[in-house]
Structures are given as structure tokens and as C-alpha cells.
PDB file of C-alpha atoms and ligand atoms in Angstrom:
ATOM      1  CA  UNK A 419     112.843  98.050 123.086  1.00 63.00           C
ATOM      2  CA  UNK A 420     109.109  98.371 123.729  1.00 69.00           C
ATOM      3  CA  UNK A 421     106.755  95.399 123.355  1.00 70.00           C
ATOM      4  CA  UNK A 422     105.374  96.925 120.147  1.00 70.00           C
ATOM      5  CA  UNK A 423     108.901  97.270 118.762  1.00 72.00           C
ATOM      6  CA  UNK A 424     109.726  93.695 119.754  1.00 76.00           C
ATOM      7  CA  UNK A 425     106.560  92.511 118.005  1.00 77.00           C
ATOM      8  CA  UNK A 426     107.493  94.441 114.864  1.00 72.00           C
ATOM      9  CA  UNK A 427     111.057  93.091 115.058  1.00 75.00           C
ATOM     10  CA  UNK A 428     109.886  89.475 115.308  1.00 80.00           C
ATOM     11  CA  UNK A 429     107.388  89.848 112.476  1.00 78.00           C
ATOM     12  CA  UNK A 430     109.928  91.672 110.365  1.00 71.00           C
ATOM     13  CA  UNK A 431     112.235  88.662 110.735  1.00 78.00           C
ATOM     14  CA  UNK A 432     109.496  86.338 109.495  1.00 77.00           C
ATOM     15  CA  UNK A 433     108.141  85.005 112.786  1.00 80.00           C
ATOM     16  CA  UNK A 434     104.421  84.531 113.274  1.00 84.00           C
ATOM     17  CA  UNK A 435     103.265  85.921 116.608  1.00 83.00           C
ATOM     18  CA  UNK A 436      99.790  85.010 117.793  1.00 82.00           C
ATOM     19  CA  UNK A 437      97.811  84.693 120.961  1.00 76.00           C
ATOM     20  CA  UNK A 438      95.574  81.636 121.402  1.00 70.00           C
ATOM     21  CA  UNK A 439      93.871  80.373 124.554  1.00 67.00           C
ATOM     22  CA  UNK A 440      95.730  83.006 126.545  1.00 67.00           C
ATOM     23  CA  UNK A 441      99.056  81.592 125.328  1.00 77.00           C
ATOM     24  CA  UNK A 442     101.523  83.525 123.223  1.00 82.00           C
ATOM     25  CA  UNK A 443     102.790  81.549 120.245  1.00 85.00           C
ATOM     26  CA  UNK A 444     105.879  82.581 118.267  1.00 87.00           C
ATOM     27  CA  UNK A 445     106.593  80.378 115.249  1.00 86.00           C
ATOM     28  CA  UNK A 446     108.844  78.809 114.163  1.00 86.00           C
ATOM     29  CA  UNK A 447     109.947  78.720 117.798  1.00 84.00           C
ATOM     30  CA  UNK A 448     112.935  76.591 116.884  1.00 84.00           C
ATOM     31  CA  UNK A 449     114.473  79.579 115.078  1.00 87.00           C
ATOM     32  CA  UNK A 450     114.307  81.823 118.164  1.00 88.00           C
ATOM     33  CA  UNK A 451     117.642  82.607 119.776  1.00 89.00           C
ATOM     34  CA  UNK A 452     118.091  82.482 123.545  1.00 91.00           C
ATOM     35  CA  UNK A 453     118.226  86.296 123.491  1.00 89.00           C
ATOM     36  CA  UNK A 454     114.856  86.380 121.668  1.00 89.00           C
ATOM     37  CA  UNK A 455     113.346  84.040 124.253  1.00 90.00           C
ATOM     38  CA  UNK A 456     114.515  86.212 127.143  1.00 90.00           C
ATOM     39  CA  UNK A 457     113.200  89.379 125.519  1.00 87.00           C
ATOM     40  CA  UNK A 458     109.835  87.700 124.851  1.00 87.00           C
ATOM     41  CA  UNK A 459     109.590  86.470 128.457  1.00 86.00           C
ATOM     42  CA  UNK A 460     110.326  89.957 129.830  1.00 85.00           C
ATOM     43  CA  UNK A 461     107.858  91.653 127.466  1.00 81.00           C
ATOM     44  CA  UNK A 462     105.074  89.066 127.730  1.00 80.00           C
ATOM     45  CA  UNK A 463     102.293  91.290 129.194  1.00 77.00           C
ATOM     46  CA  UNK A 464     103.116  94.142 126.825  1.00 75.00           C
ATOM     47  CA  UNK A 465     103.271  91.777 123.859  1.00 77.00           C
ATOM     48  CA  UNK A 466      99.745  90.578 124.581  1.00 74.00           C
ATOM     49  CA  UNK A 467      98.503  94.165 124.654  1.00 71.00           C
ATOM     50  CA  UNK A 468     100.405  95.002 121.447  1.00 69.00           C
ATOM     51  CA  UNK A 469      98.978  91.919 119.731  1.00 70.00           C
ATOM     52  CA  UNK A 470      95.417  92.989 120.445  1.00 66.00           C
ATOM     53  CA  UNK A 471      96.178  96.392 118.972  1.00 56.00           C
ATOM     54  CA  UNK A 472      97.644  95.061 115.708  1.00 50.00           C
ATOM     55  CA  UNK A 473      96.675  92.690 112.899  1.00 42.00           C
ATOM     56  CA  UNK A 474      97.100  88.958 113.506  1.00 44.00           C
ATOM     57  CA  UNK A 475     100.035  88.455 111.189  1.00 44.00           C
ATOM     58  CA  UNK A 476     102.874  90.489 109.762  1.00 39.00           C
ATOM     59  CA  UNK A 477     101.363  90.449 106.267  1.00 41.00           C
ATOM     60  CA  UNK A 478      98.875  93.024 107.579  1.00 44.00           C
ATOM     61  CA  UNK A 479      95.977  90.634 107.858  1.00 47.00           C
ATOM     62  CA  UNK A 480      96.095  89.124 104.367  1.00 54.00           C
ATOM     63  CA  UNK A 481      94.593  85.686 104.013  1.00 81.00           C
ATOM     64  CA  UNK A 482      96.912  82.786 104.724  1.00 87.00           C
ATOM     65  CA  UNK A 483      95.499  79.781 102.897  1.00 91.00           C
ATOM     66  CA  UNK A 484      98.363  77.474 103.829  1.00 92.00           C
ATOM     67  CA  UNK A 485      98.630  78.311 107.530  1.00 91.00           C
ATOM     68  CA  UNK A 486      98.442  75.298 109.822  1.00 90.00           C
ATOM     69  CA  UNK A 487      95.531  75.199 112.228  1.00 89.00           C
ATOM     70  CA  UNK A 488      96.712  75.894 115.810  1.00 86.00           C
ATOM     71  CA  UNK A 489      96.524  72.220 116.941  1.00 86.00           C
ATOM     72  CA  UNK A 490      98.633  71.148 113.937  1.00 89.00           C
ATOM     73  CA  UNK A 491     101.073  74.004 114.543  1.00 88.00           C
ATOM     74  CA  UNK A 492     101.485  72.794 118.113  1.00 86.00           C
ATOM     75  CA  UNK A 493     102.340  69.311 116.869  1.00 90.00           C
ATOM     76  CA  UNK A 494     104.790  70.739 114.334  1.00 89.00           C
ATOM     77  CA  UNK A 495     106.605  72.598 117.117  1.00 86.00           C
ATOM     78  CA  UNK A 496     106.098  70.191 119.993  1.00 86.00           C
ATOM     79  CA  UNK A 497     109.728  69.065 119.766  1.00 86.00           C
ATOM     80  CA  UNK A 498     112.680  71.408 119.233  1.00 85.00           C
ATOM     81  CA  UNK A 499     113.843  71.355 115.625  1.00 86.00           C
ATOM     82  CA  UNK A 500     117.349  70.014 115.145  1.00 89.00           C
ATOM     83  CA  UNK A 501     119.861  71.584 112.748  1.00 89.00           C
ATOM     84  CA  UNK A 502     118.738  69.306 109.926  1.00 91.00           C
ATOM     85  CA  UNK A 503     115.084  70.283 110.309  1.00 90.00           C
ATOM     86  CA  UNK A 504     115.974  73.989 110.399  1.00 90.00           C
ATOM     87  CA  UNK A 505     118.153  73.680 107.274  1.00 91.00           C
ATOM     88  CA  UNK A 506     115.401  71.734 105.459  1.00 93.00           C
ATOM     89  CA  UNK A 507     112.831  74.334 106.462  1.00 93.00           C
ATOM     90  CA  UNK A 508     114.972  77.219 105.223  1.00 91.00           C
ATOM     91  CA  UNK A 509     115.806  75.446 101.942  1.00 93.00           C
ATOM     92  CA  UNK A 510     112.130  74.677 101.387  1.00 95.00           C
ATOM     93  CA  UNK A 511     111.088  78.281 102.016  1.00 94.00           C
ATOM     94  CA  UNK A 512     113.618  79.516  99.440  1.00 94.00           C
ATOM     95  CA  UNK A 513     112.603  76.851  96.915  1.00 96.00           C
ATOM     96  CA  UNK A 514     108.904  77.670  97.291  1.00 96.00           C
ATOM     97  CA  UNK A 515     109.601  81.390  96.982  1.00 95.00           C
ATOM     98  CA  UNK A 516     111.448  80.705  93.728  1.00 96.00           C
ATOM     99  CA  UNK A 517     108.139  79.355  92.386  1.00 96.00           C
ATOM    100  CA  UNK A 518     106.612  82.766  92.962  1.00 96.00           C
ATOM    101  CA  UNK A 519     104.950  82.265  96.349  1.00 94.00           C
ATOM    102  CA  UNK A 520     105.195  85.096  98.852  1.00 93.00           C
ATOM    103  CA  UNK A 521     107.385  84.803 101.918  1.00 90.00           C
ATOM    104  CA  UNK A 522     104.499  84.100 104.301  1.00 90.00           C
ATOM    105  CA  UNK A 523     102.918  81.469 102.054  1.00 92.00           C
ATOM    106  CA  UNK A 524     106.323  79.820 101.546  1.00 93.00           C
ATOM    107  CA  UNK A 525     106.810  79.781 105.304  1.00 92.00           C
ATOM    108  CA  UNK A 526     103.369  78.242 105.880  1.00 92.00           C
ATOM    109  CA  UNK A 527     103.872  75.615 103.169  1.00 95.00           C
ATOM    110  CA  UNK A 528     107.302  74.676 104.559  1.00 94.00           C
ATOM    111  CA  UNK A 529     105.671  74.247 107.965  1.00 93.00           C
ATOM    112  CA  UNK A 530     103.159  71.878 106.380  1.00 95.00           C
ATOM    113  CA  UNK A 531     106.039  69.865 104.960  1.00 96.00           C
ATOM    114  CA  UNK A 532     107.672  69.764 108.377  1.00 94.00           C
ATOM    115  CA  UNK A 533     104.440  68.487 109.938  1.00 94.00           C
ATOM    116  CA  UNK A 534     104.280  65.865 107.172  1.00 96.00           C
ATOM    117  CA  UNK A 535     107.800  64.773 108.198  1.00 96.00           C
ATOM    118  CA  UNK A 536     106.771  64.653 111.872  1.00 95.00           C
ATOM    119  CA  UNK A 537     103.919  62.316 110.974  1.00 95.00           C
ATOM    120  CA  UNK A 538     106.178  60.229 108.684  1.00 95.00           C
ATOM    121  CA  UNK A 539     103.482  60.769 106.048  1.00 95.00           C
ATOM    122  CA  UNK A 540     104.709  59.422 102.685  1.00 94.00           C
ATOM    123  CA  UNK A 541     102.775  61.899 100.562  1.00 95.00           C
ATOM    124  CA  UNK A 542     104.601  64.632  98.636  1.00 96.00           C
ATOM    125  CA  UNK A 543     104.049  68.083  97.168  1.00 96.00           C
ATOM    126  CA  UNK A 544     104.926  69.043  93.597  1.00 96.00           C
ATOM    127  CA  UNK A 545     106.822  71.948  95.189  1.00 97.00           C
ATOM    128  CA  UNK A 546     109.503  69.482  96.292  1.00 96.00           C
ATOM    129  CA  UNK A 547     109.620  67.601  92.968  1.00 97.00           C
ATOM    130  CA  UNK A 548     112.419  67.885  90.440  1.00 96.00           C
ATOM    131  CA  UNK A 549     109.897  67.644  87.608  1.00 97.00           C
ATOM    132  CA  UNK A 550     108.160  70.899  88.490  1.00 97.00           C
ATOM    133  CA  UNK A 551     109.102  73.961  86.459  1.00 97.00           C
ATOM    134  CA  UNK A 552     107.859  77.514  86.020  1.00 97.00           C
ATOM    135  CA  UNK A 553     106.431  79.994  88.468  1.00 96.00           C
ATOM    136  CA  UNK A 554     103.010  81.239  89.510  1.00 95.00           C
ATOM    137  CA  UNK A 555     103.498  84.149  87.088  1.00 94.00           C
ATOM    138  CA  UNK A 556     104.608  82.100  84.059  1.00 96.00           C
ATOM    139  CA  UNK A 557     102.589  78.986  84.866  1.00 95.00           C
ATOM    140  CA  UNK A 558     103.649  75.818  86.709  1.00 96.00           C
ATOM    141  CA  UNK A 559     104.367  72.727  84.636  1.00 97.00           C
ATOM    142  CA  UNK A 560     105.061  69.062  85.238  1.00 96.00           C
ATOM    143  CA  UNK A 561     107.948  67.622  83.238  1.00 97.00           C
ATOM    144  CA  UNK A 562     106.826  64.058  83.913  1.00 96.00           C
ATOM    145  CA  UNK A 563     103.090  64.428  83.434  1.00 94.00           C
ATOM    146  CA  UNK A 564     102.558  61.159  81.578  1.00 95.00           C
ATOM    147  CA  UNK A 565     104.043  59.102  84.412  1.00 95.00           C
ATOM    148  CA  UNK A 566     102.256  61.316  86.915  1.00 93.00           C
ATOM    149  CA  UNK A 567      98.965  60.983  85.000  1.00 90.00           C
ATOM    150  CA  UNK A 568      98.236  64.699  85.182  1.00 89.00           C
ATOM    151  CA  UNK A 569      97.972  67.556  82.713  1.00 90.00           C
ATOM    152  CA  UNK A 570     101.246  69.268  81.821  1.00 94.00           C
ATOM    153  CA  UNK A 571     100.044  72.596  83.239  1.00 94.00           C
ATOM    154  CA  UNK A 572      99.470  72.440  86.974  1.00 92.00           C
ATOM    155  CA  UNK A 573      97.256  74.819  88.967  1.00 90.00           C
ATOM    156  CA  UNK A 574      98.572  76.257  92.236  1.00 91.00           C
ATOM    157  CA  UNK A 575      95.899  74.260  94.080  1.00 88.00           C
ATOM    158  CA  UNK A 576      97.532  71.022  92.924  1.00 91.00           C
ATOM    159  CA  UNK A 577     101.189  71.884  93.524  1.00 95.00           C
ATOM    160  CA  UNK A 578     100.395  72.811  97.133  1.00 94.00           C
ATOM    161  CA  UNK A 579      98.479  69.590  97.873  1.00 91.00           C
ATOM    162  CA  UNK A 580      99.966  66.577  99.609  1.00 92.00           C
ATOM    163  CA  UNK A 581      99.578  63.666  97.223  1.00 92.00           C
ATOM    164  CA  UNK A 582     100.908  60.302  96.128  1.00 93.00           C
ATOM    165  CA  UNK A 583     102.449  60.753  92.673  1.00 95.00           C
ATOM    166  CA  UNK A 584     104.048  57.969  90.606  1.00 95.00           C
ATOM    167  CA  UNK A 585     106.161  60.535  88.712  1.00 95.00           C
ATOM    168  CA  UNK A 586     107.648  62.263  91.735  1.00 96.00           C
ATOM    169  CA  UNK A 587     111.420  62.712  91.945  1.00 96.00           C
ATOM    170  CA  UNK A 588     112.642  64.528  95.039  1.00 95.00           C
ATOM    171  CA  UNK A 589     114.801  67.615  94.569  1.00 91.00           C
ATOM    172  CA  UNK A 590     118.175  67.525  96.259  1.00 76.00           C
ATOM    173  CA  UNK A 591     117.731  68.145  99.974  1.00 56.00           C
ATOM    174  CA  UNK A 592     120.252  69.894 102.134  1.00 45.00           C
TER     175      UNK A 592
HETATM  176  S1  SF4 B1229     105.816  64.366  88.752  1.00 87.58           S
HETATM  177 FE1  SF4 B1229     104.069  64.436  90.170  1.00 87.58          FE
HETATM  178  S2  SF4 B1229     104.862  65.465  92.006  1.00 87.58           S
HETATM  179 FE2  SF4 B1229     106.286  65.872  90.302  1.00 87.58          FE
HETATM  180  S3  SF4 B1229     105.609  67.842  89.441  1.00 87.58           S
HETATM  181 FE3  SF4 B1229     104.629  66.188  88.258  1.00 87.58          FE
HETATM  182  S4  SF4 B1229     102.630  65.894  89.248  1.00 87.58           S
HETATM  183 FE4  SF4 B1229     103.927  67.025  90.679  1.00 87.58          FE
END
């Protein structure tokens, strides 16, 4: 497998591959198998060349409003993720996608939630609340808006924000 093929393979499987400060970053690194790691190590110089020849992310260069800044991404992946963190991440990605977010945005938002967990930050997102219903296409709604002191209809900007909400009820976590 050439470096370009390896890059396409990783991106096709949902990994983000970037080069920053002369370091290659593959995220979420905790989901890489040992075989992946060996292939990346062997293809490192070629991967760097392939990266410069292709768009930054596998969405073809679309904007990624929820992507963590590199220093935050480093914190989020500083420690290996245990099985629980991986399962939570995967469940969150699926849940966020069910609200109509694309795969990359769901991935980026789930990474934000993981970083929130790392920091033991007590704030929450509507995307992990049992009272949220609807999708981006049909409109997102809060089923507990009086307690939450918000309008019933919620814009995407609000459901993706970390916040303290008195009406929040956590969805079942795996
Ligand atoms: S209760 Fe709060 S966190 Fe839950 S959906 Fe409504 S506004 Fe969002």
C-alpha cells in the first residue's frame, strides 16, 4: 500500500490526518490498531508528502466549525482512551449523526465532549440531553424548555454549545 493509499484508507475510516509543527497527527489515535500504527510508522515520509498534495481533511476541505484547535486536540489525546471512552465516543458520534449532523461534524463534536470529560467540566450540550428532539432538517426542539428557560425551537448554534442547563437530563450512556 502506497502512502497515498494509506492516507485515503485512514480518512475513509473516519480518521483525521494532519501535519502540524512537523508532526503527523492521526485522530482519534486511540482507535488506531497496532497494525495501523506500524503502517503509519513505515510510511511516515511518504505520508507527509501525500498530505501536502491533498486537502487537509477527508471531507475535501469543507469547513469544520466544531474541530478542536490543535492544542486542545493534543490534550484530548494526551492519554490513551480506555474502552469506556472509546464506547462513549462511538455512541456520541452515532447520536449526533441521528440529529442530522454529518459524520465529520459528529466526530468533532464528540471529541469536544471527550475533552470536556478530560477537564471534568460540568457543562453539557443539548446533543446529550434526553429532552432534545428533531433533526437539523426538521428543526431541533427542547421538550423541557420552561425548566431550561429557553425557546422551544433550538438553533444548531445552541445545541452544540457547552452550557449549564437546569432542564438537562442525560441520555442513557453506554
Ligand atoms: S433541557 Fe436544556 S440541555 Fe436539554 S435540550 Fe433543553 S435546553 Fe438543551
